[in-house]
């Protein structure tokens, strides 16, 4: 299945290059976490989800069958579903199995190849469903196919919202409200604040898959935009920043070195880091305030027994 491509402007590689050069020119060097997800990165992320230490994935997954039943009872009419950051499309299956009268499913993702494969597979399992994948930057407003005439149920699982700063999360939620249109609902997974030891383990797994996922970003820069990172010379570092309520991932330069990307050269001091990801954690109250500022109300909240992870149903 070939996905529609939209709002990847001007061209993907120009944008990628631009973002990388801008990020590495800052005092604290940064790289946007959305670029983790090339084919290899998407596969590595799927392996992270299989790790015992990475509780968010399986915790949310275990909540979904019950959520699907209750949401199905709450929705009084047929809906089309739009998934933000669709990835491997595992979680949507649990919803689709319980929700009746879903006609169209629109998965949005930045990783095109991964999205196309996953969409084709889903389509073969739910022949009555029309699957319309769109490769896009889903953090912006997305124009949905005009065939979609029903009210929309948005689905944003996995606490991907945690990748955004609270300010950017508010912007995302507000754009999602515009993308989804009137009378929309949004089912969103949000990782909870909790014992930092549990968080630390989840982002420093013993097999080093998260480290590989992190370093893959440098590999990708080498392959796609002519970087010459010595990937062995950078080490994965993840910690919980209590003040900001977030896990931060960094890549730490193991020595003084220079890196060239295209024609631009960057110097690294020994121990200097590139900040590659934030993963914000929220209390229900914090998330309620954030959602409210973007024009959403919490209708229902589900959590596991230990409150490791929550899923909220929002209405606009
Ligand atoms: C996909 C953004 C939810 O922040 O937990 C997993 C990505 N990074 N391990 C997260 C991730 C390191 C993940 N999200």
PDB file of C-alpha atoms and ligand atoms in Angstrom:
ATOM      1  CA  UNK A   1       0.000   0.000   0.000  1.00  0.00           C
ATOM      2  CA  UNK A   2       1.315   3.446  -0.968  1.00  0.00           C
ATOM      3  CA  UNK A   3       0.562   6.148   1.548  1.00  0.00           C
ATOM      4  CA  UNK A   4      -0.374   9.661   0.610  1.00  0.00           C
ATOM      5  CA  UNK A   5       2.416  12.094   1.421  1.00  0.00           C
ATOM      6  CA  UNK A   6       1.522  15.485   2.771  1.00  0.00           C
ATOM      7  CA  UNK A   7       3.078  18.517   4.494  1.00  0.00           C
ATOM      8  CA  UNK A   8       6.601  17.053   4.335  1.00  0.00           C
ATOM      9  CA  UNK A   9       7.917  20.437   3.200  1.00  0.00           C
ATOM     10  CA  UNK A  10       9.956  21.632   1.410  1.00  0.00           C
ATOM     11  CA  UNK A  11      11.396  18.185   0.876  1.00  0.00           C
ATOM     12  CA  UNK A  12      12.001  15.754   3.647  1.00  0.00           C
ATOM     13  CA  UNK A  13      15.798  15.714   3.318  1.00  0.00           C
ATOM     14  CA  UNK A  14      16.042  19.519   3.228  1.00  0.00           C
ATOM     15  CA  UNK A  15      13.991  19.710   6.392  1.00  0.00           C
ATOM     16  CA  UNK A  16      16.015  16.938   8.037  1.00  0.00           C
ATOM     17  CA  UNK A  17      19.308  18.664   7.125  1.00  0.00           C
ATOM     18  CA  UNK A  18      18.015  21.993   8.293  1.00  0.00           C
ATOM     19  CA  UNK A  19      16.804  20.649  11.644  1.00  0.00           C
ATOM     20  CA  UNK A  20      20.071  18.775  12.246  1.00  0.00           C
ATOM     21  CA  UNK A  21      22.288  21.778  11.417  1.00  0.00           C
ATOM     22  CA  UNK A  22      20.133  24.095  13.534  1.00  0.00           C
ATOM     23  CA  UNK A  23      20.073  21.670  16.470  1.00  0.00           C
ATOM     24  CA  UNK A  24      23.815  21.077  16.459  1.00  0.00           C
ATOM     25  CA  UNK A  25      24.534  24.826  16.273  1.00  0.00           C
ATOM     26  CA  UNK A  26      22.950  25.478  19.649  1.00  0.00           C
ATOM     27  CA  UNK A  27      24.805  25.909  22.912  1.00  0.00           C
ATOM     28  CA  UNK A  28      23.232  22.683  24.208  1.00  0.00           C
ATOM     29  CA  UNK A  29      23.351  20.592  21.034  1.00  0.00           C
ATOM     30  CA  UNK A  30      20.009  18.944  20.274  1.00  0.00           C
ATOM     31  CA  UNK A  31      18.463  16.690  17.634  1.00  0.00           C
ATOM     32  CA  UNK A  32      14.680  16.338  17.196  1.00  0.00           C
ATOM     33  CA  UNK A  33      13.435  12.954  18.421  1.00  0.00           C
ATOM     34  CA  UNK A  34      11.013  12.558  15.499  1.00  0.00           C
ATOM     35  CA  UNK A  35      14.022  11.588  13.334  1.00  0.00           C
ATOM     36  CA  UNK A  36      14.567   8.388  15.343  1.00  0.00           C
ATOM     37  CA  UNK A  37      11.978   6.684  13.177  1.00  0.00           C
ATOM     38  CA  UNK A  38      13.576   5.541   9.942  1.00  0.00           C
ATOM     39  CA  UNK A  39      13.028   1.839   9.141  1.00  0.00           C
ATOM     40  CA  UNK A  40      15.783   0.696  11.463  1.00  0.00           C
ATOM     41  CA  UNK A  41      14.660   3.097  14.205  1.00  0.00           C
ATOM     42  CA  UNK A  42      11.048   1.932  13.946  1.00  0.00           C
ATOM     43  CA  UNK A  43      12.200  -1.676  14.257  1.00  0.00           C
ATOM     44  CA  UNK A  44      14.378  -0.815  17.252  1.00  0.00           C
ATOM     45  CA  UNK A  45      11.448   0.961  18.873  1.00  0.00           C
ATOM     46  CA  UNK A  46       9.324  -2.165  18.393  1.00  0.00           C
ATOM     47  CA  UNK A  47      12.083  -4.124  20.165  1.00  0.00           C
ATOM     48  CA  UNK A  48      12.048  -1.614  23.034  1.00  0.00           C
ATOM     49  CA  UNK A  49       8.332  -2.295  23.399  1.00  0.00           C
ATOM     50  CA  UNK A  50       9.082  -5.992  23.913  1.00  0.00           C
ATOM     51  CA  UNK A  51      11.436  -5.287  26.826  1.00  0.00           C
ATOM     52  CA  UNK A  52      10.303  -6.179  30.328  1.00  0.00           C
ATOM     53  CA  UNK A  53      11.812  -2.914  31.618  1.00  0.00           C
ATOM     54  CA  UNK A  54       9.827  -0.741  29.188  1.00  0.00           C
ATOM     55  CA  UNK A  55       6.503  -0.746  31.086  1.00  0.00           C
ATOM     56  CA  UNK A  56       4.621   1.966  29.077  1.00  0.00           C
ATOM     57  CA  UNK A  57       3.908  -0.203  26.042  1.00  0.00           C
ATOM     58  CA  UNK A  58       2.605  -3.329  27.731  1.00  0.00           C
ATOM     59  CA  UNK A  59       0.787  -1.376  30.446  1.00  0.00           C
ATOM     60  CA  UNK A  60      -1.173   0.643  27.925  1.00  0.00           C
ATOM     61  CA  UNK A  61      -1.772  -2.427  25.781  1.00  0.00           C
ATOM     62  CA  UNK A  62      -3.267  -4.286  28.742  1.00  0.00           C
ATOM     63  CA  UNK A  63      -5.695  -1.399  29.340  1.00  0.00           C
ATOM     64  CA  UNK A  64      -6.992  -1.203  25.784  1.00  0.00           C
ATOM     65  CA  UNK A  65      -9.530  -4.068  25.598  1.00  0.00           C
ATOM     66  CA  UNK A  66     -11.507  -2.642  28.540  1.00  0.00           C
ATOM     67  CA  UNK A  67     -11.151   0.900  27.194  1.00  0.00           C
ATOM     68  CA  UNK A  68     -12.398  -0.194  23.771  1.00  0.00           C
ATOM     69  CA  UNK A  69     -15.529  -1.709  25.293  1.00  0.00           C
ATOM     70  CA  UNK A  70     -16.257   1.357  27.382  1.00  0.00           C
ATOM     71  CA  UNK A  71     -15.550   3.821  24.571  1.00  0.00           C
ATOM     72  CA  UNK A  72     -17.781   1.766  22.296  1.00  0.00           C
ATOM     73  CA  UNK A  73     -20.593   2.172  24.831  1.00  0.00           C
ATOM     74  CA  UNK A  74     -19.898   5.924  25.134  1.00  0.00           C
ATOM     75  CA  UNK A  75     -19.921   6.708  21.410  1.00  0.00           C
ATOM     76  CA  UNK A  76     -23.514   7.166  20.374  1.00  0.00           C
ATOM     77  CA  UNK A  77     -22.804   7.256  16.634  1.00  0.00           C
ATOM     78  CA  UNK A  78     -20.381   5.957  13.978  1.00  0.00           C
ATOM     79  CA  UNK A  79     -16.922   7.541  13.883  1.00  0.00           C
ATOM     80  CA  UNK A  80     -13.905   7.586  11.588  1.00  0.00           C
ATOM     81  CA  UNK A  81     -10.613   7.003  13.407  1.00  0.00           C
ATOM     82  CA  UNK A  82      -7.442   9.055  12.910  1.00  0.00           C
ATOM     83  CA  UNK A  83      -4.283   7.728  14.578  1.00  0.00           C
ATOM     84  CA  UNK A  84      -1.395  10.109  15.266  1.00  0.00           C
ATOM     85  CA  UNK A  85       2.055   8.501  15.078  1.00  0.00           C
ATOM     86  CA  UNK A  86       0.654   5.162  14.057  1.00  0.00           C
ATOM     87  CA  UNK A  87       3.859   3.083  14.128  1.00  0.00           C
ATOM     88  CA  UNK A  88       3.197  -0.637  13.823  1.00  0.00           C
ATOM     89  CA  UNK A  89      -0.600  -0.403  14.215  1.00  0.00           C
ATOM     90  CA  UNK A  90      -0.732  -3.018  16.971  1.00  0.00           C
ATOM     91  CA  UNK A  91      -2.836  -1.016  19.416  1.00  0.00           C
ATOM     92  CA  UNK A  92      -5.518   0.053  16.952  1.00  0.00           C
ATOM     93  CA  UNK A  93      -6.420  -3.616  16.420  1.00  0.00           C
ATOM     94  CA  UNK A  94      -7.600  -3.832  20.009  1.00  0.00           C
ATOM     95  CA  UNK A  95      -9.897  -0.859  19.425  1.00  0.00           C
ATOM     96  CA  UNK A  96     -11.159  -2.042  16.047  1.00  0.00           C
ATOM     97  CA  UNK A  97     -12.064  -5.443  17.464  1.00  0.00           C
ATOM     98  CA  UNK A  98     -14.472  -3.803  19.894  1.00  0.00           C
ATOM     99  CA  UNK A  99     -15.683  -0.706  18.073  1.00  0.00           C
ATOM    100  CA  UNK A 100     -18.469  -1.268  15.604  1.00  0.00           C
ATOM    101  CA  UNK A 101     -19.397   1.058  12.752  1.00  0.00           C
ATOM    102  CA  UNK A 102     -15.877   2.325  12.085  1.00  0.00           C
ATOM    103  CA  UNK A 103     -15.780   2.950   8.349  1.00  0.00           C
ATOM    104  CA  UNK A 104     -12.467   4.698   7.735  1.00  0.00           C
ATOM    105  CA  UNK A 105      -9.159   4.477   9.500  1.00  0.00           C
ATOM    106  CA  UNK A 106      -6.474   7.099   8.778  1.00  0.00           C
ATOM    107  CA  UNK A 107      -3.064   6.309  10.274  1.00  0.00           C
ATOM    108  CA  UNK A 108      -0.665   9.282  10.234  1.00  0.00           C
ATOM    109  CA  UNK A 109       3.071   8.716  10.598  1.00  0.00           C
ATOM    110  CA  UNK A 110       6.402  10.208   9.622  1.00  0.00           C
ATOM    111  CA  UNK A 111       7.955   6.781   8.855  1.00  0.00           C
ATOM    112  CA  UNK A 112       6.558   6.011   5.386  1.00  0.00           C
ATOM    113  CA  UNK A 113       7.845   2.537   4.650  1.00  0.00           C
ATOM    114  CA  UNK A 114       6.906   1.195   8.060  1.00  0.00           C
ATOM    115  CA  UNK A 115       3.451   2.799   7.761  1.00  0.00           C
ATOM    116  CA  UNK A 116       2.770   1.298   4.328  1.00  0.00           C
ATOM    117  CA  UNK A 117       3.652  -2.232   5.425  1.00  0.00           C
ATOM    118  CA  UNK A 118       1.624  -1.994   8.614  1.00  0.00           C
ATOM    119  CA  UNK A 119      -1.371  -0.501   6.743  1.00  0.00           C
ATOM    120  CA  UNK A 120      -1.427  -3.264   4.120  1.00  0.00           C
ATOM    121  CA  UNK A 121      -1.373  -5.899   6.862  1.00  0.00           C
ATOM    122  CA  UNK A 122      -4.186  -4.222   8.801  1.00  0.00           C
ATOM    123  CA  UNK A 123      -6.299  -3.898   5.661  1.00  0.00           C
ATOM    124  CA  UNK A 124      -5.983  -7.634   5.035  1.00  0.00           C
ATOM    125  CA  UNK A 125      -7.212  -8.374   8.563  1.00  0.00           C
ATOM    126  CA  UNK A 126     -10.164  -5.949   8.450  1.00  0.00           C
ATOM    127  CA  UNK A 127     -11.412  -6.186   4.835  1.00  0.00           C
ATOM    128  CA  UNK A 128     -14.501  -4.048   5.531  1.00  0.00           C
ATOM    129  CA  UNK A 129     -12.367  -1.192   6.804  1.00  0.00           C
ATOM    130  CA  UNK A 130     -11.023   1.471   4.489  1.00  0.00           C
ATOM    131  CA  UNK A 131      -7.415   2.197   5.515  1.00  0.00           C
ATOM    132  CA  UNK A 132      -6.011   5.526   4.272  1.00  0.00           C
ATOM    133  CA  UNK A 133      -2.434   6.036   5.499  1.00  0.00           C
ATOM    134  CA  UNK A 134      -0.881   9.502   5.256  1.00  0.00           C
ATOM    135  CA  UNK A 135       2.869  10.092   5.639  1.00  0.00           C
ATOM    136  CA  UNK A 136       3.099  13.484   7.304  1.00  0.00           C
ATOM    137  CA  UNK A 137       4.357  15.550  10.161  1.00  0.00           C
ATOM    138  CA  UNK A 138       1.306  14.968  12.322  1.00  0.00           C
ATOM    139  CA  UNK A 139       2.319  17.645  14.832  1.00  0.00           C
ATOM    140  CA  UNK A 140       0.987  20.201  12.355  1.00  0.00           C
ATOM    141  CA  UNK A 141      -2.572  20.552  11.148  1.00  0.00           C
ATOM    142  CA  UNK A 142      -3.231  17.758   8.619  1.00  0.00           C
ATOM    143  CA  UNK A 143      -5.814  17.945   5.818  1.00  0.00           C
ATOM    144  CA  UNK A 144      -7.814  14.734   5.977  1.00  0.00           C
ATOM    145  CA  UNK A 145      -9.281  13.052   2.874  1.00  0.00           C
ATOM    146  CA  UNK A 146     -12.615  14.632   1.949  1.00  0.00           C
ATOM    147  CA  UNK A 147     -14.279  11.196   1.913  1.00  0.00           C
ATOM    148  CA  UNK A 148     -14.281  11.340   5.683  1.00  0.00           C
ATOM    149  CA  UNK A 149     -17.678  12.679   6.611  1.00  0.00           C
ATOM    150  CA  UNK A 150     -18.258  11.183  10.052  1.00  0.00           C
ATOM    151  CA  UNK A 151     -17.141  12.796  13.310  1.00  0.00           C
ATOM    152  CA  UNK A 152     -13.603  11.740  14.138  1.00  0.00           C
ATOM    153  CA  UNK A 153     -12.158   9.792  17.012  1.00  0.00           C
ATOM    154  CA  UNK A 154      -8.467  10.632  17.356  1.00  0.00           C
ATOM    155  CA  UNK A 155      -6.108   8.044  18.815  1.00  0.00           C
ATOM    156  CA  UNK A 156      -2.692   9.032  20.147  1.00  0.00           C
ATOM    157  CA  UNK A 157      -1.327   6.125  22.184  1.00  0.00           C
ATOM    158  CA  UNK A 158       2.060   5.387  23.725  1.00  0.00           C
ATOM    159  CA  UNK A 159       2.628   8.714  25.495  1.00  0.00           C
ATOM    160  CA  UNK A 160       4.185  10.084  22.331  1.00  0.00           C
ATOM    161  CA  UNK A 161       2.821  13.397  23.598  1.00  0.00           C
ATOM    162  CA  UNK A 162       5.603  13.169  26.194  1.00  0.00           C
ATOM    163  CA  UNK A 163       8.135  13.930  23.457  1.00  0.00           C
ATOM    164  CA  UNK A 164       6.808  17.478  23.268  1.00  0.00           C
ATOM    165  CA  UNK A 165       7.564  20.190  25.813  1.00  0.00           C
ATOM    166  CA  UNK A 166       4.352  21.165  27.643  1.00  0.00           C
ATOM    167  CA  UNK A 167       4.128  24.233  25.386  1.00  0.00           C
ATOM    168  CA  UNK A 168       4.510  22.151  22.209  1.00  0.00           C
ATOM    169  CA  UNK A 169       2.106  19.550  23.614  1.00  0.00           C
ATOM    170  CA  UNK A 170      -0.507  22.275  23.989  1.00  0.00           C
ATOM    171  CA  UNK A 171       0.096  23.364  20.383  1.00  0.00           C
ATOM    172  CA  UNK A 172      -0.166  19.753  19.216  1.00  0.00           C
ATOM    173  CA  UNK A 173      -3.449  19.224  21.097  1.00  0.00           C
ATOM    174  CA  UNK A 174      -4.838  22.389  19.649  1.00  0.00           C
ATOM    175  CA  UNK A 175      -3.768  21.432  16.079  1.00  0.00           C
ATOM    176  CA  UNK A 176      -5.221  17.950  16.589  1.00  0.00           C
ATOM    177  CA  UNK A 177      -8.532  19.583  17.546  1.00  0.00           C
ATOM    178  CA  UNK A 178      -8.448  21.466  14.230  1.00  0.00           C
ATOM    179  CA  UNK A 179      -7.412  18.367  12.240  1.00  0.00           C
ATOM    180  CA  UNK A 180     -10.201  16.299  13.788  1.00  0.00           C
ATOM    181  CA  UNK A 181     -12.910  18.925  13.330  1.00  0.00           C
ATOM    182  CA  UNK A 182     -16.203  19.433  15.159  1.00  0.00           C
ATOM    183  CA  UNK A 183     -17.623  16.936  17.690  1.00  0.00           C
ATOM    184  CA  UNK A 184     -14.314  15.089  17.848  1.00  0.00           C
ATOM    185  CA  UNK A 185     -13.002  12.895  20.624  1.00  0.00           C
ATOM    186  CA  UNK A 186      -9.375  12.057  21.340  1.00  0.00           C
ATOM    187  CA  UNK A 187      -8.173   8.931  23.108  1.00  0.00           C
ATOM    188  CA  UNK A 188      -4.673   9.658  24.362  1.00  0.00           C
ATOM    189  CA  UNK A 189      -2.086   7.654  26.326  1.00  0.00           C
ATOM    190  CA  UNK A 190      -0.036   9.578  28.870  1.00  0.00           C
ATOM    191  CA  UNK A 191       2.818   8.231  31.000  1.00  0.00           C
ATOM    192  CA  UNK A 192       2.483   9.020  34.725  1.00  0.00           C
ATOM    193  CA  UNK A 193       4.921  10.613  37.169  1.00  0.00           C
ATOM    194  CA  UNK A 194       6.315   7.783  39.298  1.00  0.00           C
ATOM    195  CA  UNK A 195       9.297   6.368  41.229  1.00  0.00           C
ATOM    196  CA  UNK A 196      12.356   7.561  39.238  1.00  0.00           C
ATOM    197  CA  UNK A 197      13.950   4.087  39.559  1.00  0.00           C
ATOM    198  CA  UNK A 198      11.191   2.583  37.439  1.00  0.00           C
ATOM    199  CA  UNK A 199      11.675   5.364  34.886  1.00  0.00           C
ATOM    200  CA  UNK A 200      15.427   4.934  34.874  1.00  0.00           C
ATOM    201  CA  UNK A 201      15.192   1.203  34.170  1.00  0.00           C
ATOM    202  CA  UNK A 202      12.736   1.797  31.314  1.00  0.00           C
ATOM    203  CA  UNK A 203      15.202   4.050  29.459  1.00  0.00           C
ATOM    204  CA  UNK A 204      18.409   2.188  30.385  1.00  0.00           C
ATOM    205  CA  UNK A 205      17.523  -1.389  29.511  1.00  0.00           C
ATOM    206  CA  UNK A 206      20.017  -4.130  30.241  1.00  0.00           C
ATOM    207  CA  UNK A 207      20.183  -5.350  26.628  1.00  0.00           C
ATOM    208  CA  UNK A 208      21.118  -1.900  25.386  1.00  0.00           C
ATOM    209  CA  UNK A 209      18.289  -1.677  22.845  1.00  0.00           C
ATOM    210  CA  UNK A 210      17.434   1.881  23.907  1.00  0.00           C
ATOM    211  CA  UNK A 211      21.105   2.799  23.494  1.00  0.00           C
ATOM    212  CA  UNK A 212      21.059   1.363  19.969  1.00  0.00           C
ATOM    213  CA  UNK A 213      17.839   3.273  19.235  1.00  0.00           C
ATOM    214  CA  UNK A 214      19.486   6.497  20.397  1.00  0.00           C
ATOM    215  CA  UNK A 215      22.759   5.979  18.483  1.00  0.00           C
ATOM    216  CA  UNK A 216      20.824   5.022  15.330  1.00  0.00           C
ATOM    217  CA  UNK A 217      20.001   8.713  14.933  1.00  0.00           C
ATOM    218  CA  UNK A 218      23.678   9.440  14.244  1.00  0.00           C
ATOM    219  CA  UNK A 219      23.848   6.494  11.866  1.00  0.00           C
ATOM    220  CA  UNK A 220      20.853   7.895  10.018  1.00  0.00           C
ATOM    221  CA  UNK A 221      22.483  11.325   9.717  1.00  0.00           C
ATOM    222  CA  UNK A 222      25.559   9.613   8.266  1.00  0.00           C
ATOM    223  CA  UNK A 223      23.512   7.661   5.731  1.00  0.00           C
ATOM    224  CA  UNK A 224      20.964  10.226   4.635  1.00  0.00           C
ATOM    225  CA  UNK A 225      22.607  13.640   4.869  1.00  0.00           C
ATOM    226  CA  UNK A 226      26.317  12.898   4.540  1.00  0.00           C
ATOM    227  CA  UNK A 227      27.413  12.969   8.153  1.00  0.00           C
ATOM    228  CA  UNK A 228      30.637  11.398   9.366  1.00  0.00           C
ATOM    229  CA  UNK A 229      29.758  10.646  12.995  1.00  0.00           C
ATOM    230  CA  UNK A 230      31.983   8.022  14.582  1.00  0.00           C
ATOM    231  CA  UNK A 231      29.009   6.304  16.188  1.00  0.00           C
ATOM    232  CA  UNK A 232      31.274   4.321  18.531  1.00  0.00           C
ATOM    233  CA  UNK A 233      32.484   7.579  20.044  1.00  0.00           C
ATOM    234  CA  UNK A 234      29.067   8.567  21.459  1.00  0.00           C
ATOM    235  CA  UNK A 235      27.414   6.948  24.443  1.00  0.00           C
ATOM    236  CA  UNK A 236      23.746   6.679  25.382  1.00  0.00           C
ATOM    237  CA  UNK A 237      22.816   8.561  28.566  1.00  0.00           C
ATOM    238  CA  UNK A 238      19.273   8.776  29.979  1.00  0.00           C
ATOM    239  CA  UNK A 239      18.174  10.260  33.310  1.00  0.00           C
ATOM    240  CA  UNK A 240      15.055  11.586  35.019  1.00  0.00           C
ATOM    241  CA  UNK A 241      15.048  15.372  35.296  1.00  0.00           C
ATOM    242  CA  UNK A 242      12.911  15.830  38.429  1.00  0.00           C
ATOM    243  CA  UNK A 243      12.485  19.573  38.072  1.00  0.00           C
ATOM    244  CA  UNK A 244      11.120  19.287  34.532  1.00  0.00           C
ATOM    245  CA  UNK A 245       9.294  15.999  35.152  1.00  0.00           C
ATOM    246  CA  UNK A 246      10.861  14.281  32.191  1.00  0.00           C
ATOM    247  CA  UNK A 247      13.289  11.612  31.066  1.00  0.00           C
ATOM    248  CA  UNK A 248      16.055  13.142  28.980  1.00  0.00           C
ATOM    249  CA  UNK A 249      18.085  11.119  26.516  1.00  0.00           C
ATOM    250  CA  UNK A 250      21.485  12.340  25.428  1.00  0.00           C
ATOM    251  CA  UNK A 251      24.412  11.084  23.349  1.00  0.00           C
ATOM    252  CA  UNK A 252      27.666  11.907  25.109  1.00  0.00           C
ATOM    253  CA  UNK A 253      30.862  12.447  23.154  1.00  0.00           C
ATOM    254  CA  UNK A 254      33.538  10.120  24.562  1.00  0.00           C
ATOM    255  CA  UNK A 255      36.381  12.312  23.370  1.00  0.00           C
ATOM    256  CA  UNK A 256      37.234  15.647  21.833  1.00  0.00           C
ATOM    257  CA  UNK A 257      36.241  15.327  18.206  1.00  0.00           C
ATOM    258  CA  UNK A 258      34.960  17.020  15.092  1.00  0.00           C
ATOM    259  CA  UNK A 259      32.020  15.925  12.998  1.00  0.00           C
ATOM    260  CA  UNK A 260      31.150  17.122   9.507  1.00  0.00           C
ATOM    261  CA  UNK A 261      27.654  17.093   8.067  1.00  0.00           C
ATOM    262  CA  UNK A 262      27.589  18.028   4.408  1.00  0.00           C
ATOM    263  CA  UNK A 263      29.932  21.005   4.439  1.00  0.00           C
ATOM    264  CA  UNK A 264      29.369  22.074   8.030  1.00  0.00           C
ATOM    265  CA  UNK A 265      31.800  21.172  10.799  1.00  0.00           C
ATOM    266  CA  UNK A 266      30.923  20.812  14.492  1.00  0.00           C
ATOM    267  CA  UNK A 267      33.318  20.469  17.434  1.00  0.00           C
ATOM    268  CA  UNK A 268      32.591  18.332  20.461  1.00  0.00           C
ATOM    269  CA  UNK A 269      34.375  18.601  23.800  1.00  0.00           C
ATOM    270  CA  UNK A 270      34.965  15.383  25.722  1.00  0.00           C
ATOM    271  CA  UNK A 271      31.789  14.745  27.733  1.00  0.00           C
ATOM    272  CA  UNK A 272      29.697  17.183  25.699  1.00  0.00           C
ATOM    273  CA  UNK A 273      26.222  15.860  24.926  1.00  0.00           C
ATOM    274  CA  UNK A 274      23.605  16.020  22.207  1.00  0.00           C
ATOM    275  CA  UNK A 275      20.129  16.137  23.760  1.00  0.00           C
ATOM    276  CA  UNK A 276      18.081  13.736  21.620  1.00  0.00           C
ATOM    277  CA  UNK A 277      14.786  13.214  23.422  1.00  0.00           C
ATOM    278  CA  UNK A 278      12.475  14.388  26.176  1.00  0.00           C
ATOM    279  CA  UNK A 279       9.801  12.113  27.562  1.00  0.00           C
ATOM    280  CA  UNK A 280       7.538  14.139  29.836  1.00  0.00           C
ATOM    281  CA  UNK A 281       5.506  12.486  32.577  1.00  0.00           C
ATOM    282  CA  UNK A 282       2.209  13.925  33.832  1.00  0.00           C
ATOM    283  CA  UNK A 283      -0.111  13.717  36.822  1.00  0.00           C
ATOM    284  CA  UNK A 284      -3.800  13.666  35.861  1.00  0.00           C
ATOM    285  CA  UNK A 285      -4.188  17.219  37.141  1.00  0.00           C
ATOM    286  CA  UNK A 286      -1.235  18.474  35.097  1.00  0.00           C
ATOM    287  CA  UNK A 287      -2.578  16.808  31.982  1.00  0.00           C
ATOM    288  CA  UNK A 288      -6.113  18.099  32.601  1.00  0.00           C
ATOM    289  CA  UNK A 289      -4.795  21.692  32.766  1.00  0.00           C
ATOM    290  CA  UNK A 290      -2.768  21.225  29.591  1.00  0.00           C
ATOM    291  CA  UNK A 291      -5.680  19.699  27.665  1.00  0.00           C
ATOM    292  CA  UNK A 292      -8.008  22.437  28.864  1.00  0.00           C
ATOM    293  CA  UNK A 293      -5.702  25.166  27.550  1.00  0.00           C
ATOM    294  CA  UNK A 294      -5.951  23.467  24.125  1.00  0.00           C
ATOM    295  CA  UNK A 295      -9.747  23.341  24.239  1.00  0.00           C
ATOM    296  CA  UNK A 296     -10.253  19.731  25.378  1.00  0.00           C
ATOM    297  CA  UNK A 297     -12.095  18.297  28.409  1.00  0.00           C
ATOM    298  CA  UNK A 298     -11.290  14.954  30.035  1.00  0.00           C
ATOM    299  CA  UNK A 299     -14.361  12.728  29.755  1.00  0.00           C
ATOM    300  CA  UNK A 300     -12.881   9.507  31.212  1.00  0.00           C
ATOM    301  CA  UNK A 301      -9.559   8.241  32.522  1.00  0.00           C
ATOM    302  CA  UNK A 302      -8.298   4.661  32.729  1.00  0.00           C
ATOM    303  CA  UNK A 303      -5.161   3.472  34.562  1.00  0.00           C
ATOM    304  CA  UNK A 304      -3.506   0.234  35.623  1.00  0.00           C
ATOM    305  CA  UNK A 305      -3.578  -0.693  39.310  1.00  0.00           C
ATOM    306  CA  UNK A 306      -0.200   0.930  40.033  1.00  0.00           C
ATOM    307  CA  UNK A 307      -1.099   4.033  37.999  1.00  0.00           C
ATOM    308  CA  UNK A 308       2.022   3.585  35.890  1.00  0.00           C
ATOM    309  CA  UNK A 309       0.181   4.739  32.775  1.00  0.00           C
ATOM    310  CA  UNK A 310      -3.101   6.505  32.007  1.00  0.00           C
ATOM    311  CA  UNK A 311      -5.344   6.750  28.986  1.00  0.00           C
ATOM    312  CA  UNK A 312      -7.685   9.749  28.796  1.00  0.00           C
ATOM    313  CA  UNK A 313     -10.716  10.220  26.580  1.00  0.00           C
ATOM    314  CA  UNK A 314     -11.004  13.901  25.654  1.00  0.00           C
ATOM    315  CA  UNK A 315     -13.890  15.710  24.027  1.00  0.00           C
ATOM    316  CA  UNK A 316     -13.712  19.116  22.405  1.00  0.00           C
TER     317      UNK A 316
HETATM  318  C1  LIG B   1       7.470   6.665  21.688  1.00  0.00           C
HETATM  319  C2  LIG B   1       8.022   8.774  22.609  1.00  0.00           C
HETATM  320  C3  LIG B   1       6.588   7.310  23.799  1.00  0.00           C
HETATM  321  O1  LIG B   1       9.317   8.453  25.193  1.00  0.00           O
HETATM  322  O2  LIG B   1       8.952   6.482  25.980  1.00  0.00           O
HETATM  323  C4  LIG B   1      11.345   4.831  24.212  1.00  0.00           C
HETATM  324  C5  LIG B   1      10.196   6.731  22.889  1.00  0.00           C
HETATM  325  N1  LIG B   1      12.512   6.569  23.805  1.00  0.00           N
HETATM  326  N2  LIG B   1      12.557   4.647  24.744  1.00  0.00           N
HETATM  327  C6  LIG B   1       9.087   7.258  25.042  1.00  0.00           C
HETATM  328  C7  LIG B   1      11.312   6.052  23.620  1.00  0.00           C
HETATM  329  C8  LIG B   1      13.269   5.708  24.492  1.00  0.00           C
HETATM  330  C9  LIG B   1       8.914   6.699  23.633  1.00  0.00           C
HETATM  331  N3  LIG B   1       7.789   7.362  22.935  1.00  0.00           N
END
